[in-house]
């Protein structure tokens, strides 16, 4: 059913006849009369009793009036909601990432975005590594992925954000006599608590993991930090995370440095206003600290 027919019907009801309704709608009286007949034909019912020039609602017409007013009200609410979304007064942006980036840069990016757009909700889902991010994007579960750009992202748009220096965060009793920076080959002699499920860790720092030095394979960053604090072993994390989240750990650089390129990944199709705004905020500055 065409919405304009519903609006024309209500105009006739509200103005008490076709003549006044046509004048208010800025259309001709014959055109409005034809529209009402078209509506009745589509509904297979008579909406008005016609006595001379007077129109009165039939019982079916009165019932339809209630439905028509609900339809128009629902459409108006939908228009207002869409306008609010376009104007970034409401809406949601869905982001997919995984444990390696759950703190940095995700937290700072979301903080900046919320500062600029406090009416937008950010929904973050966890995946298993870069392949999980891509799957979430392809399935439409997220519009933006935060991931390691060293991995392959076919048919996607990639937006570089920053580079993370990965460092060794280690309990003090395991750091005795270790140089800073520490040769990578020596990291293989240190017990580590890391997330091996994330392929990003293997792509960038695989030569740090020996046959036996990974003593705990853990996908939860906060648990990893607690293992380090309690002396179970060291871990490999971005320098910023080590310095901000692990104050009791000794932070040691590696030689040669381990650097991870981080960015956003999106599908090539058009983004929602909220997602486009998130990318705009994220790319305003390359310093995501």
PDB file of C-alpha atoms in Angstrom:
ATOM      1  CA  UNK A   1       0.000   0.000   0.000  1.00  0.00           C
ATOM      2  CA  UNK A   2       1.341   3.451  -0.909  1.00  0.00           C
ATOM      3  CA  UNK A   3       1.885   5.697   2.087  1.00  0.00           C
ATOM      4  CA  UNK A   4       0.538   8.732   0.231  1.00  0.00           C
ATOM      5  CA  UNK A   5      -2.862   7.019  -0.079  1.00  0.00           C
ATOM      6  CA  UNK A   6      -2.977   6.594   3.695  1.00  0.00           C
ATOM      7  CA  UNK A   7      -2.051  10.254   4.182  1.00  0.00           C
ATOM      8  CA  UNK A   8      -4.726  11.331   1.685  1.00  0.00           C
ATOM      9  CA  UNK A   9      -7.326   9.231   3.526  1.00  0.00           C
ATOM     10  CA  UNK A  10      -6.491  10.862   6.860  1.00  0.00           C
ATOM     11  CA  UNK A  11      -6.586  14.307   5.287  1.00  0.00           C
ATOM     12  CA  UNK A  12     -10.138  13.702   4.094  1.00  0.00           C
ATOM     13  CA  UNK A  13     -11.108  12.502   7.578  1.00  0.00           C
ATOM     14  CA  UNK A  14      -9.427  15.430   9.352  1.00  0.00           C
ATOM     15  CA  UNK A  15     -10.797  18.124   6.985  1.00  0.00           C
ATOM     16  CA  UNK A  16     -14.276  16.658   6.789  1.00  0.00           C
ATOM     17  CA  UNK A  17     -14.350  16.217   3.060  1.00  0.00           C
ATOM     18  CA  UNK A  18     -12.484  16.050  -0.218  1.00  0.00           C
ATOM     19  CA  UNK A  19     -12.651  19.717  -1.140  1.00  0.00           C
ATOM     20  CA  UNK A  20     -10.917  21.062   1.964  1.00  0.00           C
ATOM     21  CA  UNK A  21      -8.490  18.126   2.063  1.00  0.00           C
ATOM     22  CA  UNK A  22      -7.465  18.689  -1.568  1.00  0.00           C
ATOM     23  CA  UNK A  23      -6.871  22.377  -0.836  1.00  0.00           C
ATOM     24  CA  UNK A  24      -4.695  21.489   2.195  1.00  0.00           C
ATOM     25  CA  UNK A  25      -2.736  18.883   0.216  1.00  0.00           C
ATOM     26  CA  UNK A  26      -2.284  21.207  -2.805  1.00  0.00           C
ATOM     27  CA  UNK A  27      -3.731  18.660  -5.211  1.00  0.00           C
ATOM     28  CA  UNK A  28      -6.848  18.718  -7.374  1.00  0.00           C
ATOM     29  CA  UNK A  29     -10.144  17.475  -6.003  1.00  0.00           C
ATOM     30  CA  UNK A  30     -10.622  14.863  -8.779  1.00  0.00           C
ATOM     31  CA  UNK A  31      -7.116  13.530  -8.147  1.00  0.00           C
ATOM     32  CA  UNK A  32      -7.819  13.151  -4.429  1.00  0.00           C
ATOM     33  CA  UNK A  33     -11.184  11.477  -5.099  1.00  0.00           C
ATOM     34  CA  UNK A  34      -9.478   9.024  -7.442  1.00  0.00           C
ATOM     35  CA  UNK A  35      -6.828   8.260  -4.789  1.00  0.00           C
ATOM     36  CA  UNK A  36      -9.513   7.445  -2.217  1.00  0.00           C
ATOM     37  CA  UNK A  37     -11.230   5.119  -4.691  1.00  0.00           C
ATOM     38  CA  UNK A  38      -7.870   3.444  -5.404  1.00  0.00           C
ATOM     39  CA  UNK A  39      -7.332   2.911  -1.673  1.00  0.00           C
ATOM     40  CA  UNK A  40     -10.797   1.384  -1.265  1.00  0.00           C
ATOM     41  CA  UNK A  41     -10.195  -0.916  -4.209  1.00  0.00           C
ATOM     42  CA  UNK A  42      -6.885  -2.112  -2.776  1.00  0.00           C
ATOM     43  CA  UNK A  43      -8.461  -2.699   0.618  1.00  0.00           C
ATOM     44  CA  UNK A  44     -11.513  -4.294  -1.000  1.00  0.00           C
ATOM     45  CA  UNK A  45     -13.829  -2.294   1.231  1.00  0.00           C
ATOM     46  CA  UNK A  46     -15.808   0.955   1.378  1.00  0.00           C
ATOM     47  CA  UNK A  47     -14.243   3.548   3.661  1.00  0.00           C
ATOM     48  CA  UNK A  48     -16.765   6.382   3.245  1.00  0.00           C
ATOM     49  CA  UNK A  49     -20.522   6.617   2.888  1.00  0.00           C
ATOM     50  CA  UNK A  50     -21.204   9.206   0.207  1.00  0.00           C
ATOM     51  CA  UNK A  51     -24.378  11.227   0.739  1.00  0.00           C
ATOM     52  CA  UNK A  52     -24.355  14.122  -1.678  1.00  0.00           C
ATOM     53  CA  UNK A  53     -21.124  15.986  -1.085  1.00  0.00           C
ATOM     54  CA  UNK A  54     -20.773  14.691   2.456  1.00  0.00           C
ATOM     55  CA  UNK A  55     -18.466  11.837   3.370  1.00  0.00           C
ATOM     56  CA  UNK A  56     -18.858   9.865   6.577  1.00  0.00           C
ATOM     57  CA  UNK A  57     -16.738   6.955   7.682  1.00  0.00           C
ATOM     58  CA  UNK A  58     -18.183   3.482   7.436  1.00  0.00           C
ATOM     59  CA  UNK A  59     -17.514   0.996  10.223  1.00  0.00           C
ATOM     60  CA  UNK A  60     -14.639  -0.396   8.151  1.00  0.00           C
ATOM     61  CA  UNK A  61     -13.427   3.130   7.544  1.00  0.00           C
ATOM     62  CA  UNK A  62     -13.339   3.855  11.291  1.00  0.00           C
ATOM     63  CA  UNK A  63     -11.318   0.712  11.890  1.00  0.00           C
ATOM     64  CA  UNK A  64      -8.923   1.627   9.113  1.00  0.00           C
ATOM     65  CA  UNK A  65      -8.529   5.138  10.528  1.00  0.00           C
ATOM     66  CA  UNK A  66      -6.970   3.689  13.702  1.00  0.00           C
ATOM     67  CA  UNK A  67      -4.567   1.556  11.666  1.00  0.00           C
ATOM     68  CA  UNK A  68      -3.759   4.471   9.352  1.00  0.00           C
ATOM     69  CA  UNK A  69      -2.828   6.763  12.214  1.00  0.00           C
ATOM     70  CA  UNK A  70      -0.543   4.071  13.658  1.00  0.00           C
ATOM     71  CA  UNK A  71       1.100   3.635  10.244  1.00  0.00           C
ATOM     72  CA  UNK A  72       1.765   7.364   9.859  1.00  0.00           C
ATOM     73  CA  UNK A  73       3.035   7.664  13.425  1.00  0.00           C
ATOM     74  CA  UNK A  74       5.385   4.691  12.944  1.00  0.00           C
ATOM     75  CA  UNK A  75       6.722   6.165   9.705  1.00  0.00           C
ATOM     76  CA  UNK A  76       7.292   9.523  11.369  1.00  0.00           C
ATOM     77  CA  UNK A  77       9.166   7.900  14.246  1.00  0.00           C
ATOM     78  CA  UNK A  78      11.291   5.954  11.747  1.00  0.00           C
ATOM     79  CA  UNK A  79      12.085   9.202   9.889  1.00  0.00           C
ATOM     80  CA  UNK A  80      13.121  10.865  13.134  1.00  0.00           C
ATOM     81  CA  UNK A  81      15.308   7.897  14.048  1.00  0.00           C
ATOM     82  CA  UNK A  82      16.985   7.865  10.639  1.00  0.00           C
ATOM     83  CA  UNK A  83      17.547  11.603  10.841  1.00  0.00           C
ATOM     84  CA  UNK A  84      19.133  11.172  14.257  1.00  0.00           C
ATOM     85  CA  UNK A  85      21.399   8.433  12.902  1.00  0.00           C
ATOM     86  CA  UNK A  86      22.436  10.558   9.914  1.00  0.00           C
ATOM     87  CA  UNK A  87      23.147  13.495  12.220  1.00  0.00           C
ATOM     88  CA  UNK A  88      25.058  11.236  14.651  1.00  0.00           C
ATOM     89  CA  UNK A  89      22.565  11.923  17.418  1.00  0.00           C
ATOM     90  CA  UNK A  90      22.041   8.182  17.917  1.00  0.00           C
ATOM     91  CA  UNK A  91      23.161   4.870  16.485  1.00  0.00           C
ATOM     92  CA  UNK A  92      25.676   2.084  17.024  1.00  0.00           C
ATOM     93  CA  UNK A  93      29.075   1.268  15.571  1.00  0.00           C
ATOM     94  CA  UNK A  94      30.069  -2.415  15.640  1.00  0.00           C
ATOM     95  CA  UNK A  95      33.775  -3.237  15.950  1.00  0.00           C
ATOM     96  CA  UNK A  96      35.511  -6.611  15.839  1.00  0.00           C
ATOM     97  CA  UNK A  97      38.966  -7.220  17.294  1.00  0.00           C
ATOM     98  CA  UNK A  98      40.854  -9.790  19.368  1.00  0.00           C
ATOM     99  CA  UNK A  99      42.854 -10.012  22.567  1.00  0.00           C
ATOM    100  CA  UNK A 100      46.093  -8.602  21.119  1.00  0.00           C
ATOM    101  CA  UNK A 101      44.387  -5.244  20.546  1.00  0.00           C
ATOM    102  CA  UNK A 102      41.695  -5.260  23.223  1.00  0.00           C
ATOM    103  CA  UNK A 103      43.569  -2.605  25.225  1.00  0.00           C
ATOM    104  CA  UNK A 104      45.754  -0.782  22.722  1.00  0.00           C
ATOM    105  CA  UNK A 105      44.681   0.840  20.495  1.00  0.00           C
ATOM    106  CA  UNK A 106      40.999  -0.061  21.026  1.00  0.00           C
ATOM    107  CA  UNK A 107      40.446   1.687  24.368  1.00  0.00           C
ATOM    108  CA  UNK A 108      41.977   4.993  23.270  1.00  0.00           C
ATOM    109  CA  UNK A 109      40.193   4.948  19.913  1.00  0.00           C
ATOM    110  CA  UNK A 110      36.828   4.380  21.580  1.00  0.00           C
ATOM    111  CA  UNK A 111      37.572   7.059  24.193  1.00  0.00           C
ATOM    112  CA  UNK A 112      38.291   9.623  21.485  1.00  0.00           C
ATOM    113  CA  UNK A 113      35.225   8.665  19.503  1.00  0.00           C
ATOM    114  CA  UNK A 114      32.916   8.835  22.519  1.00  0.00           C
ATOM    115  CA  UNK A 115      34.326  12.267  23.390  1.00  0.00           C
ATOM    116  CA  UNK A 116      33.340  13.527  19.944  1.00  0.00           C
ATOM    117  CA  UNK A 117      30.073  11.591  19.604  1.00  0.00           C
ATOM    118  CA  UNK A 118      28.632  10.871  23.057  1.00  0.00           C
ATOM    119  CA  UNK A 119      25.255   9.772  21.657  1.00  0.00           C
ATOM    120  CA  UNK A 120      26.696   6.846  19.682  1.00  0.00           C
ATOM    121  CA  UNK A 121      27.001   3.400  21.270  1.00  0.00           C
ATOM    122  CA  UNK A 122      30.161   1.387  20.538  1.00  0.00           C
ATOM    123  CA  UNK A 123      29.728  -2.388  20.482  1.00  0.00           C
ATOM    124  CA  UNK A 124      32.952  -4.445  20.529  1.00  0.00           C
ATOM    125  CA  UNK A 125      33.003  -8.157  19.740  1.00  0.00           C
ATOM    126  CA  UNK A 126      35.950 -10.527  20.312  1.00  0.00           C
ATOM    127  CA  UNK A 127      37.206 -12.814  17.567  1.00  0.00           C
ATOM    128  CA  UNK A 128      39.993 -15.374  17.208  1.00  0.00           C
ATOM    129  CA  UNK A 129      42.741 -13.478  15.433  1.00  0.00           C
ATOM    130  CA  UNK A 130      42.726 -11.612  12.108  1.00  0.00           C
ATOM    131  CA  UNK A 131      40.759 -14.340  10.320  1.00  0.00           C
ATOM    132  CA  UNK A 132      37.989 -13.957  12.890  1.00  0.00           C
ATOM    133  CA  UNK A 133      37.914 -10.203  12.270  1.00  0.00           C
ATOM    134  CA  UNK A 134      37.524 -10.772   8.537  1.00  0.00           C
ATOM    135  CA  UNK A 135      34.769 -13.326   9.117  1.00  0.00           C
ATOM    136  CA  UNK A 136      32.863 -10.883  11.324  1.00  0.00           C
ATOM    137  CA  UNK A 137      33.105  -8.222   8.617  1.00  0.00           C
ATOM    138  CA  UNK A 138      31.979 -10.589   5.855  1.00  0.00           C
ATOM    139  CA  UNK A 139      28.996 -11.809   7.900  1.00  0.00           C
ATOM    140  CA  UNK A 140      27.939  -8.253   8.670  1.00  0.00           C
ATOM    141  CA  UNK A 141      28.471  -8.700  12.411  1.00  0.00           C
ATOM    142  CA  UNK A 142      30.815  -5.693  12.445  1.00  0.00           C
ATOM    143  CA  UNK A 143      31.598  -2.768  10.165  1.00  0.00           C
ATOM    144  CA  UNK A 144      35.114  -2.112  11.427  1.00  0.00           C
ATOM    145  CA  UNK A 145      37.914  -4.443  12.423  1.00  0.00           C
ATOM    146  CA  UNK A 146      40.946  -3.515  14.511  1.00  0.00           C
ATOM    147  CA  UNK A 147      43.705  -5.907  13.561  1.00  0.00           C
ATOM    148  CA  UNK A 148      47.301  -6.648  12.595  1.00  0.00           C
ATOM    149  CA  UNK A 149      48.029  -5.357   9.095  1.00  0.00           C
ATOM    150  CA  UNK A 150      50.771  -7.946   8.599  1.00  0.00           C
ATOM    151  CA  UNK A 151      48.046 -10.492   7.939  1.00  0.00           C
ATOM    152  CA  UNK A 152      46.324 -10.759   4.550  1.00  0.00           C
ATOM    153  CA  UNK A 153      43.015  -8.887   4.177  1.00  0.00           C
ATOM    154  CA  UNK A 154      41.736  -9.729   0.681  1.00  0.00           C
ATOM    155  CA  UNK A 155      38.937  -7.604  -0.806  1.00  0.00           C
ATOM    156  CA  UNK A 156      38.941  -5.327   2.245  1.00  0.00           C
ATOM    157  CA  UNK A 157      39.853  -1.681   2.743  1.00  0.00           C
ATOM    158  CA  UNK A 158      42.755  -1.266   5.175  1.00  0.00           C
ATOM    159  CA  UNK A 159      43.547   1.942   7.044  1.00  0.00           C
ATOM    160  CA  UNK A 160      46.942   2.061   8.837  1.00  0.00           C
ATOM    161  CA  UNK A 161      46.830   3.564  12.329  1.00  0.00           C
ATOM    162  CA  UNK A 162      50.069   3.012  14.199  1.00  0.00           C
ATOM    163  CA  UNK A 163      53.001   0.744  14.912  1.00  0.00           C
ATOM    164  CA  UNK A 164      53.347  -1.052  18.225  1.00  0.00           C
ATOM    165  CA  UNK A 165      56.755  -1.848  19.662  1.00  0.00           C
ATOM    166  CA  UNK A 166      56.465  -5.213  21.378  1.00  0.00           C
ATOM    167  CA  UNK A 167      58.540  -5.533  24.521  1.00  0.00           C
ATOM    168  CA  UNK A 168      59.272  -8.134  27.152  1.00  0.00           C
ATOM    169  CA  UNK A 169      57.415  -7.467  30.429  1.00  0.00           C
ATOM    170  CA  UNK A 170      58.969  -9.684  33.053  1.00  0.00           C
ATOM    171  CA  UNK A 171      58.962 -10.193  36.844  1.00  0.00           C
ATOM    172  CA  UNK A 172      61.949  -8.651  38.570  1.00  0.00           C
ATOM    173  CA  UNK A 173      63.351 -12.009  39.733  1.00  0.00           C
ATOM    174  CA  UNK A 174      63.579 -13.166  36.099  1.00  0.00           C
ATOM    175  CA  UNK A 175      65.123  -9.904  34.883  1.00  0.00           C
ATOM    176  CA  UNK A 176      68.370 -10.204  36.842  1.00  0.00           C
ATOM    177  CA  UNK A 177      71.398  -9.481  34.638  1.00  0.00           C
ATOM    178  CA  UNK A 178      69.300  -9.225  31.460  1.00  0.00           C
ATOM    179  CA  UNK A 179      70.536  -6.487  29.102  1.00  0.00           C
ATOM    180  CA  UNK A 180      68.207  -3.859  27.640  1.00  0.00           C
ATOM    181  CA  UNK A 181      67.692  -4.330  24.747  1.00  0.00           C
ATOM    182  CA  UNK A 182      67.686  -8.105  24.965  1.00  0.00           C
ATOM    183  CA  UNK A 183      68.733 -10.221  21.949  1.00  0.00           C
ATOM    184  CA  UNK A 184      65.747 -12.141  20.649  1.00  0.00           C
ATOM    185  CA  UNK A 185      67.604 -15.422  20.864  1.00  0.00           C
ATOM    186  CA  UNK A 186      67.794 -15.078  24.646  1.00  0.00           C
ATOM    187  CA  UNK A 187      64.016 -14.662  24.978  1.00  0.00           C
ATOM    188  CA  UNK A 188      63.680 -18.351  24.152  1.00  0.00           C
ATOM    189  CA  UNK A 189      65.315 -19.115  27.526  1.00  0.00           C
ATOM    190  CA  UNK A 190      62.706 -17.127  29.486  1.00  0.00           C
ATOM    191  CA  UNK A 191      59.377 -18.669  30.630  1.00  0.00           C
ATOM    192  CA  UNK A 192      56.556 -16.833  28.860  1.00  0.00           C
ATOM    193  CA  UNK A 193      52.825 -16.389  29.341  1.00  0.00           C
ATOM    194  CA  UNK A 194      51.353 -15.481  25.942  1.00  0.00           C
ATOM    195  CA  UNK A 195      48.343 -15.947  23.693  1.00  0.00           C
ATOM    196  CA  UNK A 196      49.294 -18.468  21.018  1.00  0.00           C
ATOM    197  CA  UNK A 197      45.740 -18.666  19.725  1.00  0.00           C
ATOM    198  CA  UNK A 198      46.214 -15.255  18.103  1.00  0.00           C
ATOM    199  CA  UNK A 199      48.120 -15.688  14.836  1.00  0.00           C
ATOM    200  CA  UNK A 200      49.207 -12.045  15.079  1.00  0.00           C
ATOM    201  CA  UNK A 201      51.593 -12.933  17.883  1.00  0.00           C
ATOM    202  CA  UNK A 202      53.174 -15.668  15.770  1.00  0.00           C
ATOM    203  CA  UNK A 203      53.473 -13.468  12.664  1.00  0.00           C
ATOM    204  CA  UNK A 204      55.374 -10.751  14.486  1.00  0.00           C
ATOM    205  CA  UNK A 205      57.209 -12.549  17.254  1.00  0.00           C
ATOM    206  CA  UNK A 206      57.283 -16.233  16.384  1.00  0.00           C
ATOM    207  CA  UNK A 207      61.050 -16.487  16.772  1.00  0.00           C
ATOM    208  CA  UNK A 208      60.688 -15.590  20.472  1.00  0.00           C
ATOM    209  CA  UNK A 209      58.834 -18.790  21.279  1.00  0.00           C
ATOM    210  CA  UNK A 210      60.890 -21.943  21.717  1.00  0.00           C
ATOM    211  CA  UNK A 211      59.804 -25.513  22.186  1.00  0.00           C
ATOM    212  CA  UNK A 212      59.402 -25.193  25.961  1.00  0.00           C
ATOM    213  CA  UNK A 213      59.519 -21.530  27.046  1.00  0.00           C
ATOM    214  CA  UNK A 214      55.761 -20.906  26.637  1.00  0.00           C
ATOM    215  CA  UNK A 215      54.629 -22.097  30.047  1.00  0.00           C
ATOM    216  CA  UNK A 216      51.066 -20.710  29.879  1.00  0.00           C
ATOM    217  CA  UNK A 217      49.018 -20.181  26.714  1.00  0.00           C
ATOM    218  CA  UNK A 218      46.329 -17.678  27.743  1.00  0.00           C
ATOM    219  CA  UNK A 219      43.874 -15.628  25.669  1.00  0.00           C
ATOM    220  CA  UNK A 220      42.893 -13.203  28.453  1.00  0.00           C
ATOM    221  CA  UNK A 221      45.117 -10.104  28.808  1.00  0.00           C
ATOM    222  CA  UNK A 222      44.219  -9.361  32.429  1.00  0.00           C
ATOM    223  CA  UNK A 223      45.022 -12.938  33.425  1.00  0.00           C
ATOM    224  CA  UNK A 224      48.353 -12.729  31.599  1.00  0.00           C
ATOM    225  CA  UNK A 225      49.241  -9.581  33.528  1.00  0.00           C
ATOM    226  CA  UNK A 226      48.370 -11.309  36.792  1.00  0.00           C
ATOM    227  CA  UNK A 227      50.548 -14.317  35.898  1.00  0.00           C
ATOM    228  CA  UNK A 228      53.442 -11.926  35.298  1.00  0.00           C
ATOM    229  CA  UNK A 229      52.785 -10.035  38.532  1.00  0.00           C
ATOM    230  CA  UNK A 230      52.845 -13.297  40.481  1.00  0.00           C
ATOM    231  CA  UNK A 231      56.099 -14.361  38.896  1.00  0.00           C
ATOM    232  CA  UNK A 232      54.919 -17.199  36.630  1.00  0.00           C
ATOM    233  CA  UNK A 233      56.793 -15.784  33.657  1.00  0.00           C
ATOM    234  CA  UNK A 234      57.221 -12.840  31.354  1.00  0.00           C
ATOM    235  CA  UNK A 235      55.069 -11.841  28.422  1.00  0.00           C
ATOM    236  CA  UNK A 236      55.340 -10.013  25.115  1.00  0.00           C
ATOM    237  CA  UNK A 237      53.086  -6.951  24.901  1.00  0.00           C
ATOM    238  CA  UNK A 238      53.027  -3.476  23.349  1.00  0.00           C
ATOM    239  CA  UNK A 239      55.257  -1.061  25.257  1.00  0.00           C
ATOM    240  CA  UNK A 240      52.350   1.222  26.077  1.00  0.00           C
ATOM    241  CA  UNK A 241      50.370  -1.661  27.602  1.00  0.00           C
ATOM    242  CA  UNK A 242      53.368  -2.806  29.646  1.00  0.00           C
ATOM    243  CA  UNK A 243      54.034   0.681  30.997  1.00  0.00           C
ATOM    244  CA  UNK A 244      50.404   1.556  31.754  1.00  0.00           C
ATOM    245  CA  UNK A 245      48.944  -1.776  32.857  1.00  0.00           C
ATOM    246  CA  UNK A 246      51.889  -3.645  34.381  1.00  0.00           C
ATOM    247  CA  UNK A 247      53.634  -1.258  36.803  1.00  0.00           C
ATOM    248  CA  UNK A 248      55.342  -4.080  38.744  1.00  0.00           C
ATOM    249  CA  UNK A 249      56.977  -5.610  35.667  1.00  0.00           C
ATOM    250  CA  UNK A 250      60.412  -4.871  34.272  1.00  0.00           C
ATOM    251  CA  UNK A 251      60.076  -3.653  30.674  1.00  0.00           C
ATOM    252  CA  UNK A 252      62.858  -4.689  28.300  1.00  0.00           C
ATOM    253  CA  UNK A 253      63.160  -3.911  24.584  1.00  0.00           C
ATOM    254  CA  UNK A 254      64.241  -6.586  22.119  1.00  0.00           C
ATOM    255  CA  UNK A 255      67.075  -6.602  19.616  1.00  0.00           C
ATOM    256  CA  UNK A 256      66.238  -6.419  16.788  1.00  0.00           C
ATOM    257  CA  UNK A 257      62.986  -4.638  17.695  1.00  0.00           C
ATOM    258  CA  UNK A 258      59.669  -6.409  17.256  1.00  0.00           C
ATOM    259  CA  UNK A 259      57.186  -4.038  15.597  1.00  0.00           C
ATOM    260  CA  UNK A 260      53.548  -4.704  14.781  1.00  0.00           C
ATOM    261  CA  UNK A 261      51.541  -2.609  12.295  1.00  0.00           C
ATOM    262  CA  UNK A 262      47.998  -1.956  13.484  1.00  0.00           C
ATOM    263  CA  UNK A 263      45.078  -0.620  11.504  1.00  0.00           C
ATOM    264  CA  UNK A 264      41.404  -0.652  10.704  1.00  0.00           C
ATOM    265  CA  UNK A 265      39.804  -2.984   8.189  1.00  0.00           C
ATOM    266  CA  UNK A 266      36.407  -2.448   6.578  1.00  0.00           C
ATOM    267  CA  UNK A 267      34.375  -3.868   3.743  1.00  0.00           C
ATOM    268  CA  UNK A 268      34.550  -1.916   0.488  1.00  0.00           C
ATOM    269  CA  UNK A 269      30.826  -1.052   0.558  1.00  0.00           C
ATOM    270  CA  UNK A 270      29.299   2.077   2.065  1.00  0.00           C
ATOM    271  CA  UNK A 271      29.607   2.550   5.820  1.00  0.00           C
ATOM    272  CA  UNK A 272      26.924   3.754   8.196  1.00  0.00           C
ATOM    273  CA  UNK A 273      27.338   7.358   9.407  1.00  0.00           C
ATOM    274  CA  UNK A 274      28.482   6.111  12.825  1.00  0.00           C
ATOM    275  CA  UNK A 275      31.180   3.854  11.342  1.00  0.00           C
ATOM    276  CA  UNK A 276      32.379   6.606   8.998  1.00  0.00           C
ATOM    277  CA  UNK A 277      32.598   8.984  11.949  1.00  0.00           C
ATOM    278  CA  UNK A 278      34.609   6.430  13.951  1.00  0.00           C
ATOM    279  CA  UNK A 279      37.146   6.107  11.138  1.00  0.00           C
ATOM    280  CA  UNK A 280      37.345   9.882  10.821  1.00  0.00           C
ATOM    281  CA  UNK A 281      38.140  10.243  14.518  1.00  0.00           C
ATOM    282  CA  UNK A 282      40.608   7.324  14.452  1.00  0.00           C
ATOM    283  CA  UNK A 283      42.601   8.741  11.556  1.00  0.00           C
ATOM    284  CA  UNK A 284      42.775  12.326  12.775  1.00  0.00           C
ATOM    285  CA  UNK A 285      46.042  11.547  14.524  1.00  0.00           C
ATOM    286  CA  UNK A 286      48.479   8.689  14.076  1.00  0.00           C
ATOM    287  CA  UNK A 287      49.477   8.956  17.745  1.00  0.00           C
ATOM    288  CA  UNK A 288      47.165   6.432  19.401  1.00  0.00           C
ATOM    289  CA  UNK A 289      48.519   6.362  22.914  1.00  0.00           C
TER     290      UNK A 289
END
